[in-house]
mmCIF file of C-alpha atoms and ligand atoms in Angstrom:
data_model
loop_
_atom_site.group_PDB
_atom_site.id
_atom_site.type_symbol
_atom_site.label_atom_id
_atom_site.label_comp_id
_atom_site.label_asym_id
_atom_site.label_seq_id
_atom_site.Cartn_x
_atom_site.Cartn_y
_atom_site.Cartn_z
ATOM 1 C CA MET A 1 -67.000 -48.891 -35.716
ATOM 2 C CA ASN A 2 -68.597 -48.918 -32.273
ATOM 3 C CA SER A 3 -65.625 -47.936 -30.136
ATOM 4 C CA ILE A 4 -61.993 -47.007 -30.575
ATOM 5 C CA ALA A 5 -59.094 -47.432 -28.144
ATOM 6 C CA ILE A 6 -56.084 -45.150 -28.571
ATOM 7 C CA CYS A 7 -52.749 -45.138 -26.792
ATOM 8 C CA PHE A 8 -50.446 -42.101 -26.890
ATOM 9 C CA VAL A 9 -46.794 -43.114 -26.807
ATOM 10 C CA CYS A 10 -43.576 -41.225 -26.028
ATOM 11 C CA LEU A 11 -40.236 -42.215 -24.515
ATOM 12 C CA GLY A 12 -40.705 -41.832 -20.759
ATOM 13 C CA ASN A 13 -44.514 -41.546 -20.396
ATOM 14 C CA ILE A 14 -44.001 -38.648 -17.973
ATOM 15 C CA CYS A 15 -44.069 -35.566 -20.252
ATOM 16 C CA ARG A 16 -45.602 -35.719 -23.720
ATOM 17 C CA SER A 17 -47.874 -38.773 -23.813
ATOM 18 C CA PRO A 18 -49.585 -38.123 -20.441
ATOM 19 C CA SER A 19 -50.154 -34.524 -21.593
ATOM 20 C CA ALA A 20 -51.720 -35.787 -24.819
ATOM 21 C CA GLU A 21 -53.796 -38.311 -22.861
ATOM 22 C CA ALA A 22 -55.239 -35.588 -20.597
ATOM 23 C CA VAL A 23 -55.940 -33.200 -23.480
ATOM 24 C CA MET A 24 -57.628 -35.942 -25.512
ATOM 25 C CA ARG A 25 -59.672 -37.202 -22.575
ATOM 26 C CA ASP A 26 -60.954 -33.664 -21.994
ATOM 27 C CA LEU A 27 -61.955 -33.300 -25.660
ATOM 28 C CA VAL A 28 -63.607 -36.736 -25.690
ATOM 29 C CA GLU A 29 -65.596 -35.969 -22.526
ATOM 30 C CA ARG A 30 -66.726 -32.591 -23.867
ATOM 31 C CA ALA A 31 -67.849 -34.354 -27.060
ATOM 32 C CA LYS A 32 -69.814 -36.870 -24.942
ATOM 33 C CA LEU A 33 -67.837 -39.708 -26.493
ATOM 34 C CA ALA A 34 -66.242 -41.090 -23.319
ATOM 35 C CA GLY A 35 -68.146 -44.353 -23.740
ATOM 36 C CA ARG A 36 -66.847 -44.848 -27.266
ATOM 37 C CA ILE A 37 -63.266 -43.582 -27.257
ATOM 38 C CA VAL A 38 -60.828 -45.144 -24.777
ATOM 39 C CA VAL A 39 -57.713 -43.044 -24.086
ATOM 40 C CA ASP A 40 -54.461 -44.250 -22.512
ATOM 41 C CA SER A 41 -50.715 -43.588 -22.738
ATOM 42 C CA ALA A 42 -47.431 -45.462 -22.338
ATOM 43 C CA GLY A 43 -43.697 -45.085 -22.877
ATOM 44 C CA THR A 44 -41.253 -47.107 -24.936
ATOM 45 C CA GLY A 45 -38.697 -46.815 -22.087
ATOM 46 C CA ASP A 46 -38.819 -48.276 -18.594
ATOM 47 C CA TRP A 47 -37.149 -45.561 -16.477
ATOM 48 C CA HIS A 48 -40.296 -43.954 -15.088
ATOM 49 C CA ILE A 49 -42.646 -46.884 -14.501
ATOM 50 C CA GLY A 50 -45.006 -46.081 -11.618
ATOM 51 C CA GLU A 51 -44.000 -42.407 -11.427
ATOM 52 C CA PRO A 52 -46.403 -39.470 -11.742
ATOM 53 C CA PRO A 53 -45.848 -37.108 -14.679
ATOM 54 C CA ASP A 54 -42.921 -34.654 -14.554
ATOM 55 C CA GLU A 55 -43.655 -31.709 -12.210
ATOM 56 C CA ARG A 56 -43.152 -29.229 -15.048
ATOM 57 C CA ALA A 57 -45.666 -31.064 -17.232
ATOM 58 C CA GLN A 58 -48.166 -31.173 -14.355
ATOM 59 C CA LYS A 59 -47.750 -27.464 -13.638
ATOM 60 C CA ALA A 60 -48.143 -26.380 -17.266
ATOM 61 C CA ALA A 61 -51.177 -28.646 -17.710
ATOM 62 C CA LYS A 62 -52.838 -27.445 -14.511
ATOM 63 C CA LYS A 63 -52.727 -23.838 -15.753
ATOM 64 C CA ARG A 64 -54.901 -24.974 -18.667
ATOM 65 C CA GLY A 65 -57.268 -27.021 -16.509
ATOM 66 C CA TYR A 66 -55.833 -30.513 -17.060
ATOM 67 C CA ASP A 67 -55.076 -32.706 -14.044
ATOM 68 C CA LEU A 68 -52.163 -35.079 -14.657
ATOM 69 C CA SER A 69 -51.637 -35.934 -10.982
ATOM 70 C CA THR A 70 -53.381 -39.305 -10.998
ATOM 71 C CA LEU A 71 -51.515 -40.653 -14.052
ATOM 72 C CA ARG A 72 -48.596 -43.059 -13.597
ATOM 73 C CA GLY A 73 -45.832 -43.994 -16.001
ATOM 74 C CA ARG A 74 -46.021 -47.378 -17.689
ATOM 75 C CA GLN A 75 -44.148 -49.103 -20.469
ATOM 76 C CA VAL A 76 -45.800 -50.384 -23.645
ATOM 77 C CA ALA A 77 -46.600 -54.071 -23.123
ATOM 78 C CA ALA A 78 -46.966 -56.856 -25.701
ATOM 79 C CA ALA A 79 -50.691 -57.176 -24.912
ATOM 80 C CA ASP A 80 -51.257 -53.521 -25.908
ATOM 81 C CA PHE A 81 -50.849 -54.223 -29.632
ATOM 82 C CA ALA A 82 -54.078 -56.215 -29.896
ATOM 83 C CA ARG A 83 -55.920 -54.095 -27.314
ATOM 84 C CA PHE A 84 -55.518 -50.682 -28.961
ATOM 85 C CA ASP A 85 -56.730 -49.581 -32.385
ATOM 86 C CA LEU A 86 -54.235 -46.722 -32.682
ATOM 87 C CA PHE A 87 -50.818 -45.861 -31.269
ATOM 88 C CA ILE A 88 -50.248 -42.138 -31.537
ATOM 89 C CA VAL A 89 -46.531 -41.411 -31.198
ATOM 90 C CA MET A 90 -44.763 -38.120 -30.579
ATOM 91 C CA ASP A 91 -41.629 -38.507 -32.697
ATOM 92 C CA ASP A 92 -39.779 -40.749 -35.120
ATOM 93 C CA ALA A 93 -37.722 -42.442 -32.413
ATOM 94 C CA ASN A 94 -40.952 -43.471 -30.648
ATOM 95 C CA ALA A 95 -42.283 -44.818 -33.966
ATOM 96 C CA ALA A 96 -39.097 -46.814 -34.586
ATOM 97 C CA ALA A 97 -38.975 -48.246 -31.048
ATOM 98 C CA LEU A 98 -42.637 -49.223 -31.193
ATOM 99 C CA THR A 99 -42.366 -50.717 -34.676
ATOM 100 C CA ALA A 100 -39.437 -52.850 -33.527
ATOM 101 C CA ILE A 101 -41.559 -54.609 -30.886
ATOM 102 C CA CYS A 102 -44.923 -54.505 -32.709
ATOM 103 C CA PRO A 103 -46.238 -57.658 -34.418
ATOM 104 C CA PRO A 104 -46.342 -56.977 -38.195
ATOM 105 C CA GLU A 105 -50.141 -57.236 -38.397
ATOM 106 C CA HIS A 106 -50.533 -54.312 -35.981
ATOM 107 C CA ARG A 107 -47.887 -51.959 -37.397
ATOM 108 C CA GLY A 108 -50.461 -50.001 -39.401
ATOM 109 C CA LYS A 109 -51.887 -48.736 -36.110
ATOM 110 C CA ILE A 110 -48.821 -46.529 -35.465
ATOM 111 C CA ARG A 111 -49.236 -42.849 -36.436
ATOM 112 C CA LEU A 112 -47.480 -39.569 -35.625
ATOM 113 C CA LEU A 113 -49.620 -37.205 -33.512
ATOM 114 C CA MET A 114 -48.719 -34.157 -35.587
ATOM 115 C CA GLU A 115 -50.224 -35.757 -38.720
ATOM 116 C CA PHE A 116 -53.553 -34.662 -37.222
ATOM 117 C CA ALA A 117 -52.614 -31.012 -36.563
ATOM 118 C CA THR A 118 -53.826 -28.083 -38.632
ATOM 119 C CA GLY A 119 -51.797 -24.899 -39.223
ATOM 120 C CA ASP A 120 -48.648 -26.386 -37.660
ATOM 121 C CA ASP A 121 -46.216 -28.059 -40.031
ATOM 122 C CA SER A 122 -44.132 -29.684 -37.283
ATOM 123 C CA ARG A 123 -43.527 -33.356 -37.967
ATOM 124 C CA VAL A 124 -42.993 -34.207 -34.302
ATOM 125 C CA VAL A 125 -43.653 -33.147 -30.709
ATOM 126 C CA VAL A 126 -40.145 -32.449 -29.426
ATOM 127 C CA ASP A 127 -39.049 -34.030 -26.136
ATOM 128 C CA PRO A 128 -39.219 -31.211 -23.505
ATOM 129 C CA TYR A 129 -37.442 -33.188 -20.753
ATOM 130 C CA PHE A 130 -34.011 -31.565 -21.017
ATOM 131 C CA GLY A 131 -35.289 -28.077 -21.910
ATOM 132 C CA GLY A 132 -37.061 -25.153 -20.222
ATOM 133 C CA GLU A 133 -40.668 -24.499 -19.259
ATOM 134 C CA ASP A 134 -41.514 -23.072 -22.680
ATOM 135 C CA GLY A 135 -41.046 -26.562 -24.093
ATOM 136 C CA PHE A 136 -43.914 -27.821 -21.957
ATOM 137 C CA GLU A 137 -46.172 -25.007 -23.190
ATOM 138 C CA LYS A 138 -45.323 -25.947 -26.764
ATOM 139 C CA VAL A 139 -46.141 -29.604 -26.057
ATOM 140 C CA LEU A 140 -49.590 -28.563 -24.798
ATOM 141 C CA ASP A 141 -50.181 -26.221 -27.756
ATOM 142 C CA GLN A 142 -49.352 -29.058 -30.137
ATOM 143 C CA CYS A 143 -51.429 -31.610 -28.214
ATOM 144 C CA GLU A 144 -54.469 -29.302 -28.151
ATOM 145 C CA ASN A 145 -54.189 -28.697 -31.882
ATOM 146 C CA ALA A 146 -53.489 -32.274 -32.993
ATOM 147 C CA CYS A 147 -55.908 -33.962 -30.569
ATOM 148 C CA GLN A 148 -58.736 -31.852 -31.994
ATOM 149 C CA GLY A 149 -57.791 -33.116 -35.461
ATOM 150 C CA LEU A 150 -57.545 -36.653 -34.137
ATOM 151 C CA LEU A 151 -61.002 -36.401 -32.563
ATOM 152 C CA ASN A 152 -62.432 -35.216 -35.882
ATOM 153 C CA ALA A 153 -60.843 -38.201 -37.647
ATOM 154 C CA LEU A 154 -62.190 -40.603 -35.014
ATOM 155 C CA ARG A 155 -65.707 -39.176 -35.299
ATOM 156 C CA ALA A 156 -65.649 -40.078 -38.995
ATOM 157 C CA GLN A 157 -64.520 -43.622 -38.142
ATOM 158 C CA LEU A 158 -67.225 -44.007 -35.501
ATOM 159 C CA ARG A 159 -69.868 -43.023 -38.053
ATOM 160 C CA ALA A 160 -68.525 -45.484 -40.639
HETATM 161 P P1 4NP B 1 -41.347 -37.979 -22.511
HETATM 162 O O1 4NP B 1 -40.053 -37.205 -21.978
HETATM 163 O O2 4NP B 1 -40.851 -39.023 -23.471
HETATM 164 O O3 4NP B 1 -42.127 -36.907 -23.196
HETATM 165 O O4 4NP B 1 -42.026 -38.545 -21.298
HETATM 166 C C1 4NP B 1 -38.950 -37.849 -21.423
HETATM 167 C C2 4NP B 1 -38.982 -38.245 -20.109
HETATM 168 C C3 4NP B 1 -37.869 -38.847 -19.544
HETATM 169 C C4 4NP B 1 -36.734 -39.057 -20.306
HETATM 170 C C5 4NP B 1 -36.714 -38.672 -21.620
HETATM 171 C C6 4NP B 1 -37.828 -38.073 -22.189
HETATM 172 N N1 4NP B 1 -35.581 -39.649 -19.705
HETATM 173 O O5 4NP B 1 -34.544 -39.678 -20.379
HETATM 174 O O6 4NP B 1 -35.663 -40.093 -18.562
#
């Protein structure tokens, strides 16, 4: 495979999926694979279209060197299913909502982010929106772990 396009998906596209997008983009750039791995994010819901990421997500990310300020919320669109090779979702509700609108031939592209983590048995990245700041730190810990695993899996695909 010459290039791979991945889209991280959560509910609002203002907390978890933009965090994952920024973490993954950083890893991809460090690996000098920016020309071969396209990274984006979107939400299944429409409440936060056009908005920057949640202030708490931006603040937690900035402490670790990730800049979320230029990202804007968007909703998954029908055209995305052909455009992306993988949809990396945060939880089971995201998977169900995406599956419901995904053409059957593209459903195999939907995977849980935490499938790619090592040393963390969590099935999902829990929605931090209604919780405290520690929830945003946990989101970043999980994204850093799982995105490294995802990058390793993508490297194997790019070699194949
Ligand atoms: P996200 O978090 O799915 O990680 O972006 C949420 C953001 C907003 C809402 C829920 C979850 N909301 O209900 O508006």
